[in-house]
Tab-separated table of C-alpha atoms and ligand atoms in Angstrom:
chain	number	residue	atom	x	y	z
A	18	MET	CA	62.097	42.665	-6.137
A	19	VAL	CA	63.562	40.872	-3.184
A	20	ARG	CA	60.217	39.475	-2.397
A	21	LYS	CA	59.747	38.212	-5.919
A	22	TRP	CA	63.091	36.427	-5.809
A	23	SER	CA	62.356	34.838	-2.506
A	24	LEU	CA	59.015	33.721	-3.860
A	25	LEU	CA	60.695	32.179	-6.873
A	26	LEU	CA	63.204	30.504	-4.671
A	27	LEU	CA	60.474	29.130	-2.473
A	28	LEU	CA	58.621	27.848	-5.512
A	29	GLN	CA	61.718	26.204	-6.837
A	30	LEU	CA	62.328	24.570	-3.514
A	31	LEU	CA	58.783	23.312	-3.393
A	32	LEU	CA	58.633	22.103	-6.992
A	33	CYS	CA	62.077	20.581	-7.337
A	34	PRO	CA	63.033	19.152	-4.019
A	35	ARG	CA	66.660	18.285	-4.614
A	36	PRO	CA	68.271	15.959	-2.148
A	37	ALA	CA	70.761	18.009	-0.141
A	38	ARG	CA	74.292	17.047	-1.111
A	39	PRO	CA	75.732	15.144	1.829
A	40	SER	CA	78.172	17.449	3.514
A	41	SER	CA	79.992	14.579	5.247
A	42	PRO	CA	81.241	11.372	3.661
A	43	LEU	CA	80.128	9.437	6.705
A	44	PRO	CA	79.327	6.710	7.289
A	45	LEU	CA	82.395	4.994	5.860
A	46	VAL	CA	83.231	1.340	5.213
A	47	LEU	CA	86.794	0.665	4.205
A	48	HIS	CA	88.553	-2.677	3.830
A	49	THR	CA	91.502	-4.511	2.332
A	50	TRP	CA	91.197	-6.265	-1.066
A	51	PRO	CA	88.338	-6.126	-3.585
A	52	PHE	CA	85.912	-8.301	-1.612
A	53	LYS	CA	82.823	-6.430	-2.803
A	54	ASN	CA	80.181	-8.541	-1.086
A	55	ALA	CA	81.851	-7.814	2.243
A	56	THR	CA	81.559	-4.067	1.597
A	57	GLU	CA	77.884	-4.540	0.750
A	58	ALA	CA	77.212	-6.596	3.867
A	59	ALA	CA	78.752	-3.952	6.122
A	60	TRP	CA	77.004	-1.092	4.285
A	61	ARG	CA	73.584	-2.859	4.485
A	62	THR	CA	74.138	-3.342	8.237
A	63	LEU	CA	74.685	0.416	8.726
A	64	ALA	CA	71.724	1.263	6.490
A	65	SER	CA	69.436	-0.881	8.611
A	66	GLY	CA	70.512	0.826	11.810
A	67	GLY	CA	73.437	-1.332	12.895
A	68	SER	CA	76.414	0.007	14.808
A	69	ALA	CA	79.954	0.341	13.507
A	70	LEU	CA	80.774	-2.904	15.388
A	71	ASP	CA	77.837	-4.706	13.781
A	72	ALA	CA	78.962	-3.569	10.322
A	73	VAL	CA	82.517	-4.797	10.846
A	74	GLU	CA	81.225	-8.157	12.072
A	75	ALA	CA	78.803	-8.514	9.184
A	76	GLY	CA	81.444	-7.571	6.585
A	77	CYS	CA	84.067	-9.953	7.886
A	78	ALA	CA	81.512	-12.732	8.379
A	79	GLN	CA	80.465	-12.341	4.731
A	80	CYS	CA	84.047	-13.069	3.692
A	81	GLU	CA	84.205	-16.063	6.022
A	82	ARG	CA	81.114	-17.590	4.394
A	83	GLU	CA	82.395	-16.736	0.927
A	84	GLN	CA	85.921	-17.991	1.695
A	85	CYS	CA	87.237	-14.780	0.126
A	86	ASP	CA	90.201	-15.737	-2.075
A	87	GLY	CA	90.673	-18.887	-0.018
A	88	THR	CA	92.419	-16.806	2.618
A	89	VAL	CA	89.437	-16.048	4.843
A	90	GLY	CA	87.258	-18.695	6.448
A	91	PHE	CA	87.178	-22.507	6.200
A	92	GLY	CA	88.827	-24.658	3.553
A	93	GLY	CA	91.916	-22.549	2.943
A	94	SER	CA	95.579	-22.098	3.958
A	95	PRO	CA	96.093	-25.555	5.566
A	96	ASP	CA	98.875	-25.666	8.167
A	97	GLU	CA	101.685	-28.266	8.082
A	98	SER	CA	99.351	-30.932	9.388
A	99	GLY	CA	96.675	-30.073	6.846
A	100	GLU	CA	94.278	-28.287	9.217
A	101	THR	CA	92.719	-24.901	8.579
A	102	THR	CA	92.705	-22.661	11.668
A	103	LEU	CA	91.326	-19.167	11.979
A	104	ASP	CA	92.344	-15.816	13.467
A	105	ALA	CA	89.938	-12.901	13.944
A	106	MET	CA	89.447	-9.730	15.905
A	107	ILE	CA	86.888	-7.038	16.473
A	108	MET	CA	87.528	-3.705	18.210
A	109	ASP	CA	85.154	-0.976	19.433
A	110	GLY	CA	86.898	2.377	19.126
A	111	THR	CA	84.360	4.057	21.422
A	112	THR	CA	84.869	1.850	24.494
A	113	MET	CA	88.311	0.406	23.483
A	114	ASP	CA	86.848	-3.054	24.004
A	115	VAL	CA	88.392	-5.870	21.982
A	116	GLY	CA	87.488	-9.509	21.388
A	117	ALA	CA	89.739	-11.810	19.433
A	118	VAL	CA	90.502	-15.481	18.684
A	119	GLY	CA	93.748	-17.046	17.512
A	120	ASP	CA	94.370	-20.550	16.166
A	121	LEU	CA	90.620	-21.190	16.417
A	122	ARG	CA	89.785	-24.738	15.318
A	123	ARG	CA	86.678	-26.313	13.758
A	124	VAL	CA	84.467	-23.184	14.001
A	125	LYS	CA	83.699	-21.318	10.823
A	126	ASN	CA	82.527	-17.907	12.045
A	127	ALA	CA	85.721	-16.680	13.720
A	128	VAL	CA	84.734	-12.994	13.826
A	129	GLY	CA	81.413	-14.059	15.437
A	130	VAL	CA	83.339	-15.826	18.147
A	131	ALA	CA	85.585	-12.755	18.552
A	132	ARG	CA	82.448	-10.635	19.047
A	133	LYS	CA	81.312	-13.044	21.790
A	134	VAL	CA	84.704	-12.692	23.501
A	135	LEU	CA	84.155	-8.925	23.414
A	136	GLU	CA	80.539	-9.054	24.607
A	137	HIS	CA	80.599	-11.843	27.174
A	138	THR	CA	84.070	-11.937	28.763
A	139	THR	CA	86.534	-9.567	30.320
A	140	HIS	CA	89.277	-11.078	28.160
A	141	THR	CA	90.711	-9.859	24.890
A	142	LEU	CA	92.132	-12.967	23.166
A	143	LEU	CA	91.255	-16.682	23.402
A	144	VAL	CA	93.323	-19.292	21.484
A	145	GLY	CA	93.388	-22.848	20.234
A	146	GLU	CA	91.218	-25.697	21.434
A	147	SER	CA	90.075	-23.673	24.410
A	148	ALA	CA	88.759	-20.989	22.076
A	149	THR	CA	86.788	-23.790	20.328
A	150	LYS	CA	85.303	-24.862	23.678
A	151	PHE	CA	84.327	-21.248	24.369
A	152	ALA	CA	82.726	-21.012	20.930
A	153	GLU	CA	80.690	-24.179	21.539
A	154	SER	CA	79.462	-22.805	24.807
A	155	MET	CA	78.331	-19.737	22.916
A	156	GLY	CA	76.310	-21.903	20.499
A	157	PHE	CA	78.682	-22.198	17.534
A	158	VAL	CA	78.878	-25.496	15.663
A	159	ASN	CA	82.031	-27.615	15.946
A	160	GLU	CA	82.706	-28.832	12.376
A	161	ASP	CA	85.574	-29.836	10.120
A	162	LEU	CA	87.070	-26.838	8.265
A	163	SER	CA	88.825	-28.932	5.620
A	164	THR	CA	87.567	-29.088	2.069
A	165	ASP	CA	88.688	-30.950	-1.070
A	166	ALA	CA	90.579	-27.755	-2.027
A	167	SER	CA	92.475	-27.516	1.266
A	168	ARG	CA	93.274	-31.233	1.266
A	169	ALA	CA	94.626	-30.924	-2.301
A	170	LEU	CA	96.793	-27.928	-1.337
A	171	HIS	CA	98.229	-29.921	1.528
A	172	SER	CA	98.937	-33.125	-0.441
A	173	ASP	CA	100.660	-31.118	-3.212
A	174	TRP	CA	102.791	-29.473	-0.593
A	175	LEU	CA	103.815	-32.828	0.877
A	176	ALA	CA	104.620	-34.067	-2.629
A	177	GLN	CA	106.892	-31.019	-3.131
A	178	SER	CA	109.052	-31.941	-0.111
A	179	CYS	CA	107.059	-29.534	2.062
A	180	GLN	CA	108.126	-26.420	0.090
A	181	PRO	CA	107.736	-23.634	1.034
A	182	ASN	CA	107.771	-23.916	4.797
A	183	CYS	CA	108.404	-21.637	7.749
A	184	TRP	CA	111.459	-23.236	9.352
A	185	ARG	CA	115.085	-22.066	9.521
A	186	ASN	CA	118.241	-23.209	11.265
A	187	VAL	CA	117.020	-26.758	11.764
A	188	THR	CA	117.968	-30.215	10.583
A	189	PRO	CA	117.188	-31.796	8.146
A	190	ASP	CA	117.613	-28.818	5.752
A	191	PRO	CA	114.098	-27.312	5.597
A	192	SER	CA	114.745	-25.869	2.134
A	193	LYS	CA	114.989	-29.424	0.788
A	194	TYR	CA	113.198	-31.827	3.077
A	195	CYS	CA	110.092	-32.356	5.177
A	196	GLY	CA	110.296	-32.567	8.952
A	197	PRO	CA	110.186	-33.467	11.731
A	198	TYR	CA	112.958	-30.948	12.342
A	199	LYS	CA	115.336	-30.555	15.193
A	200	PRO	CA	117.755	-27.859	16.195
A	201	PRO	CA	121.149	-28.766	14.839
A	202	SER	CA	123.930	-29.683	17.273
A	203	ILE	CA	126.020	-26.833	15.918
A	204	LEU	CA	123.862	-23.814	15.103
A	205	LYS	CA	124.778	-22.383	11.733
A	206	GLN	CA	122.655	-19.319	11.093
A	207	ASP	CA	121.491	-19.379	7.502
A	208	GLY	CA	121.640	-15.609	7.417
A	209	SER	CA	118.430	-15.046	5.508
A	210	ALA	CA	116.207	-13.860	8.256
A	211	TYR	CA	113.324	-13.369	5.920
A	212	LYS	CA	112.355	-14.913	2.608
A	213	GLU	CA	109.769	-13.566	0.244
A	214	THR	CA	107.190	-16.242	-0.188
A	215	GLY	CA	106.524	-15.091	-3.753
A	216	ASP	CA	103.103	-16.592	-4.415
A	217	ASN	CA	101.021	-14.817	-1.808
A	218	TYR	CA	100.584	-11.407	-3.327
A	219	GLY	CA	97.156	-9.993	-3.949
A	220	HIS	CA	95.167	-12.061	-1.487
A	221	ASP	CA	95.142	-12.129	2.230
A	222	THR	CA	93.277	-11.151	5.358
A	223	ILE	CA	90.157	-9.069	5.273
A	224	GLY	CA	90.806	-6.025	7.503
A	225	MET	CA	87.878	-3.659	7.875
A	226	VAL	CA	87.382	-0.208	9.307
A	227	VAL	CA	83.956	1.447	9.809
A	228	ILE	CA	83.242	5.021	10.854
A	229	HIS	CA	79.594	5.380	11.851
A	230	LYS	CA	77.755	8.626	10.946
A	231	THR	CA	77.913	9.514	14.658
A	232	GLY	CA	81.715	9.298	14.475
A	233	HIS	CA	81.911	5.990	16.322
A	234	THR	CA	84.722	3.805	14.998
A	235	ALA	CA	85.239	0.066	14.811
A	236	ALA	CA	87.751	-2.233	13.163
A	237	GLY	CA	88.149	-5.947	12.619
A	238	THR	CA	89.904	-8.752	10.785
A	239	SER	CA	89.385	-12.322	9.735
A	240	THR	CA	91.809	-14.787	8.103
A	241	ASN	CA	92.880	-18.383	7.927
A	242	GLY	CA	96.437	-17.248	8.150
A	243	LEU	CA	99.553	-18.329	6.336
A	244	LYS	CA	99.608	-21.401	4.122
A	245	PHE	CA	101.709	-24.254	5.589
A	246	LYS	CA	102.303	-22.458	8.850
A	247	ILE	CA	103.692	-24.380	11.773
A	248	PRO	CA	100.679	-25.469	13.886
A	249	GLY	CA	100.140	-23.026	16.697
A	250	ARG	CA	101.219	-20.004	14.672
A	251	VAL	CA	99.021	-16.975	15.230
A	252	GLY	CA	99.463	-13.988	12.913
A	253	ASP	CA	98.899	-10.277	13.234
A	254	SER	CA	95.170	-10.335	12.556
A	255	PRO	CA	93.904	-10.995	16.109
A	256	ILE	CA	96.507	-8.742	17.775
A	257	PRO	CA	95.040	-5.326	18.701
A	258	GLY	CA	97.184	-2.618	17.110
A	259	ALA	CA	98.715	-5.037	14.628
A	260	GLY	CA	95.827	-6.423	12.503
A	261	ALA	CA	93.527	-3.498	13.283
A	262	TYR	CA	92.946	-0.647	15.680
A	263	ALA	CA	90.262	1.948	16.273
A	264	ASP	CA	89.917	4.969	18.536
A	265	ASP	CA	87.098	7.495	18.245
A	266	ALA	CA	89.590	10.229	19.218
A	267	ALA	CA	91.671	9.755	16.091
A	268	GLY	CA	90.538	7.143	13.536
A	269	ALA	CA	90.970	3.518	12.622
A	270	ALA	CA	93.318	1.334	10.563
A	271	ALA	CA	93.811	-2.246	9.441
A	272	ALA	CA	96.768	-4.120	7.990
A	273	THR	CA	97.313	-7.041	5.666
A	274	GLY	CA	100.398	-8.951	4.513
A	275	ASP	CA	103.252	-10.796	6.178
A	276	GLY	CA	101.787	-10.911	9.668
A	277	ASP	CA	104.835	-12.409	11.277
A	278	ILE	CA	106.834	-9.329	10.233
A	279	MET	CA	104.111	-6.715	10.461
A	280	MET	CA	102.970	-7.508	14.033
A	281	ARG	CA	106.337	-6.461	15.348
A	282	PHE	CA	105.598	-2.877	14.267
A	283	LEU	CA	101.986	-2.604	15.442
A	284	PRO	CA	101.165	-0.930	12.179
A	285	SER	CA	97.508	-0.261	12.804
A	286	TYR	CA	98.157	1.316	16.195
A	287	GLN	CA	101.006	3.332	14.693
A	288	ALA	CA	98.783	4.610	11.840
A	289	VAL	CA	96.112	5.749	14.321
A	290	GLU	CA	98.808	7.516	16.331
A	291	TYR	CA	100.027	9.349	13.221
A	292	MET	CA	96.439	10.458	12.551
A	293	ARG	CA	96.077	11.580	16.149
A	294	ARG	CA	99.099	13.782	15.639
A	295	GLY	CA	97.386	15.395	12.665
A	296	GLU	CA	98.659	13.394	9.656
A	297	SER	CA	96.196	12.717	6.858
A	298	PRO	CA	95.159	9.065	6.550
A	299	THR	CA	97.259	8.630	3.411
A	300	VAL	CA	100.433	9.998	5.006
A	301	ALA	CA	99.765	8.012	8.178
A	302	CYS	CA	99.575	4.781	6.141
A	303	GLN	CA	102.709	5.698	4.161
A	304	LYS	CA	104.737	6.441	7.277
A	305	VAL	CA	103.821	3.040	8.724
A	306	ILE	CA	104.994	1.260	5.566
A	307	SER	CA	108.250	3.173	5.403
A	308	ARG	CA	109.070	2.341	9.016
A	309	ILE	CA	108.836	-1.398	8.301
A	310	GLN	CA	110.705	-0.994	4.999
A	311	LYS	CA	113.792	0.177	6.864
A	312	TYR	CA	114.115	-3.228	8.489
A	313	PHE	CA	112.428	-5.483	5.950
A	314	PRO	CA	112.679	-3.893	2.490
A	315	LYS	CA	111.078	-6.961	0.870
A	316	PHE	CA	108.147	-7.433	3.205
A	317	PHE	CA	104.714	-7.915	1.628
A	318	GLY	CA	102.132	-5.639	3.238
A	319	ALA	CA	99.557	-2.887	3.017
A	320	VAL	CA	97.669	-0.653	5.462
A	321	ILE	CA	94.316	1.151	5.222
A	322	CYS	CA	93.590	4.216	7.302
A	323	ALA	CA	90.524	6.400	7.973
A	324	ASN	CA	90.025	9.356	10.260
A	325	VAL	CA	86.901	10.221	12.198
A	326	THR	CA	85.709	12.756	9.658
A	327	GLY	CA	85.708	10.112	6.946
A	328	SER	CA	88.922	10.829	5.012
A	329	TYR	CA	90.729	7.642	4.094
A	330	GLY	CA	93.882	6.399	2.440
A	331	ALA	CA	96.115	3.342	1.962
A	332	ALA	CA	99.708	2.432	1.323
A	333	CYS	CA	101.707	-0.663	0.420
A	334	ASN	CA	105.302	-1.785	0.110
A	335	LYS	CA	106.365	-2.066	-3.529
A	336	LEU	CA	107.700	-5.399	-4.659
A	337	PRO	CA	108.382	-6.714	-8.215
A	338	ALA	CA	105.108	-8.663	-8.153
A	339	PHE	CA	103.116	-6.261	-5.992
A	340	THR	CA	103.033	-2.684	-7.249
A	341	GLN	CA	99.376	-1.795	-6.611
A	342	PHE	CA	97.105	-2.517	-3.709
A	343	ARG	CA	93.372	-2.862	-4.220
A	344	PHE	CA	90.898	-1.985	-1.519
A	345	MET	CA	87.189	-1.181	-1.187
A	346	VAL	CA	85.360	1.845	0.043
A	347	SER	CA	81.754	2.730	0.544
A	348	ASN	CA	80.554	6.046	1.976
A	349	SER	CA	77.689	8.496	1.673
A	350	LEU	CA	79.292	9.938	-1.502
A	351	THR	CA	79.906	6.649	-3.336
A	352	ASN	CA	76.779	5.110	-1.910
A	353	GLN	CA	77.874	1.752	-3.269
A	354	PRO	CA	81.008	-0.379	-3.024
A	355	LYS	CA	83.811	1.249	-4.983
A	356	GLU	CA	87.145	-0.356	-5.716
A	357	GLU	CA	90.210	1.823	-5.278
A	358	ARG	CA	93.873	1.248	-6.059
A	359	VAL	CA	96.935	2.792	-4.613
A	360	ASN	CA	100.455	2.590	-6.037
A	361	CYS	CA	102.919	1.008	-3.625
A	362	ILE	CA	105.859	3.014	-2.283
B	258	NAG	C1	78.746	-12.004	-4.212
B	258	NAG	O1	77.380	-12.177	-4.037
B	258	NAG	C2	76.716	-12.508	-5.268
B	258	NAG	C3	75.235	-12.400	-4.981
B	258	NAG	O2	74.865	-13.157	-3.851
B	258	NAG	C4	77.164	-13.886	-5.716
B	258	NAG	O3	76.526	-14.246	-6.905
B	258	NAG	C5	78.647	-13.856	-5.927
B	258	NAG	O4	79.133	-15.129	-6.222
B	258	NAG	C6	79.378	-13.360	-4.664
B	258	NAG	N1	80.777	-13.166	-4.965
B	258	NAG	C7	81.729	-13.959	-4.489
B	258	NAG	C8	83.102	-13.614	-4.871
B	258	NAG	O5	81.479	-14.911	-3.794
B	259	NAG	C1	90.967	13.909	8.290
B	259	NAG	O1	91.882	14.024	7.229
B	259	NAG	C2	91.584	15.112	6.332
B	259	NAG	C3	92.573	15.025	5.164
B	259	NAG	O2	93.884	15.189	5.630
B	259	NAG	C4	91.682	16.412	7.086
B	259	NAG	O3	91.334	17.511	6.262
B	259	NAG	C5	90.733	16.376	8.298
B	259	NAG	O4	90.914	17.532	9.085
B	259	NAG	C6	91.017	15.164	9.131
B	259	NAG	N1	90.067	15.039	10.225
B	259	NAG	C7	90.444	15.115	11.466
B	259	NAG	C8	89.349	15.024	12.503
B	259	NAG	O5	91.623	15.227	11.808
């Protein structure tokens, strides 16, 4: 009897070879906002044998070429002078090596330059014109990042008396007039330490996390930053622990939103630390958001988190015009880019 059953079983196995159901969700690609082609680019890179770092670079670079939502890559978010500048980072969670660029000018592939900082220097972050010089020495093309779209954004802004802008406690009154601004002779604090910008919800930085099937982690970001920023402003994206963080011993995370606020809380680092202490990715993300909420209840922001066994989650701060955060995931269970949504808290 037993023999007969085993024989049948053997026959069944031979005749109907069913693919074994993957026991692990790894590898995992997870990133902010529904930029599907970026998910695909990262996933393809893993499928063709690339490392977690390669996948993060390929995913972010896809968004730079596609100018995802006008907030990644060239031709978006002009600063006060009309120029588009880029911030990007890439982090290897196995070696804890990081490469990043801030206020990068006239080079399109910011995450590619960040990768070169990681691979070919002992530094972590290069900024401004000097980062451009470094990029040129690494073979990147120096070219204008402005487009008709970014020039139009900038001229509309000038026509609207430079509203909104990022100044406070200066003269002339920045809520009514363009600069140049100076500190007033008598400093009257305008009290409002932070204003909701209102029109920025739903599009921002790409922040990406990849967990390789071997458990190796990587994270990265790419953005053209805040519209009408003061030249020289660098956001959270290229700051390790703020824009993204990865550590094979715990997991990886990435953040998006009001970088000027969020970078003060190192949300990605904090999320990884919560996971290290045993929190699930979802709870880790939520705890990070509620910490910032205590100080800035109206901040715009979201965090994505993944642990090394491939569980993932996200959280966002609820605002009247931002109640749900959309992000993308691809793993061995979805096998293709899948959009997910989380309700903000
Ligand atoms: C994504 O890629 C497809 C195929 O190359 C392309 O047709 C589409 O425009 C891309 N999506 C975006 C948002 O650029
Ligand atoms: C990842 O998170 C899931 C869900 O909370 C948990 O079951 C799993 O043990 C975590 N993995 C690690 C390595 O902590």
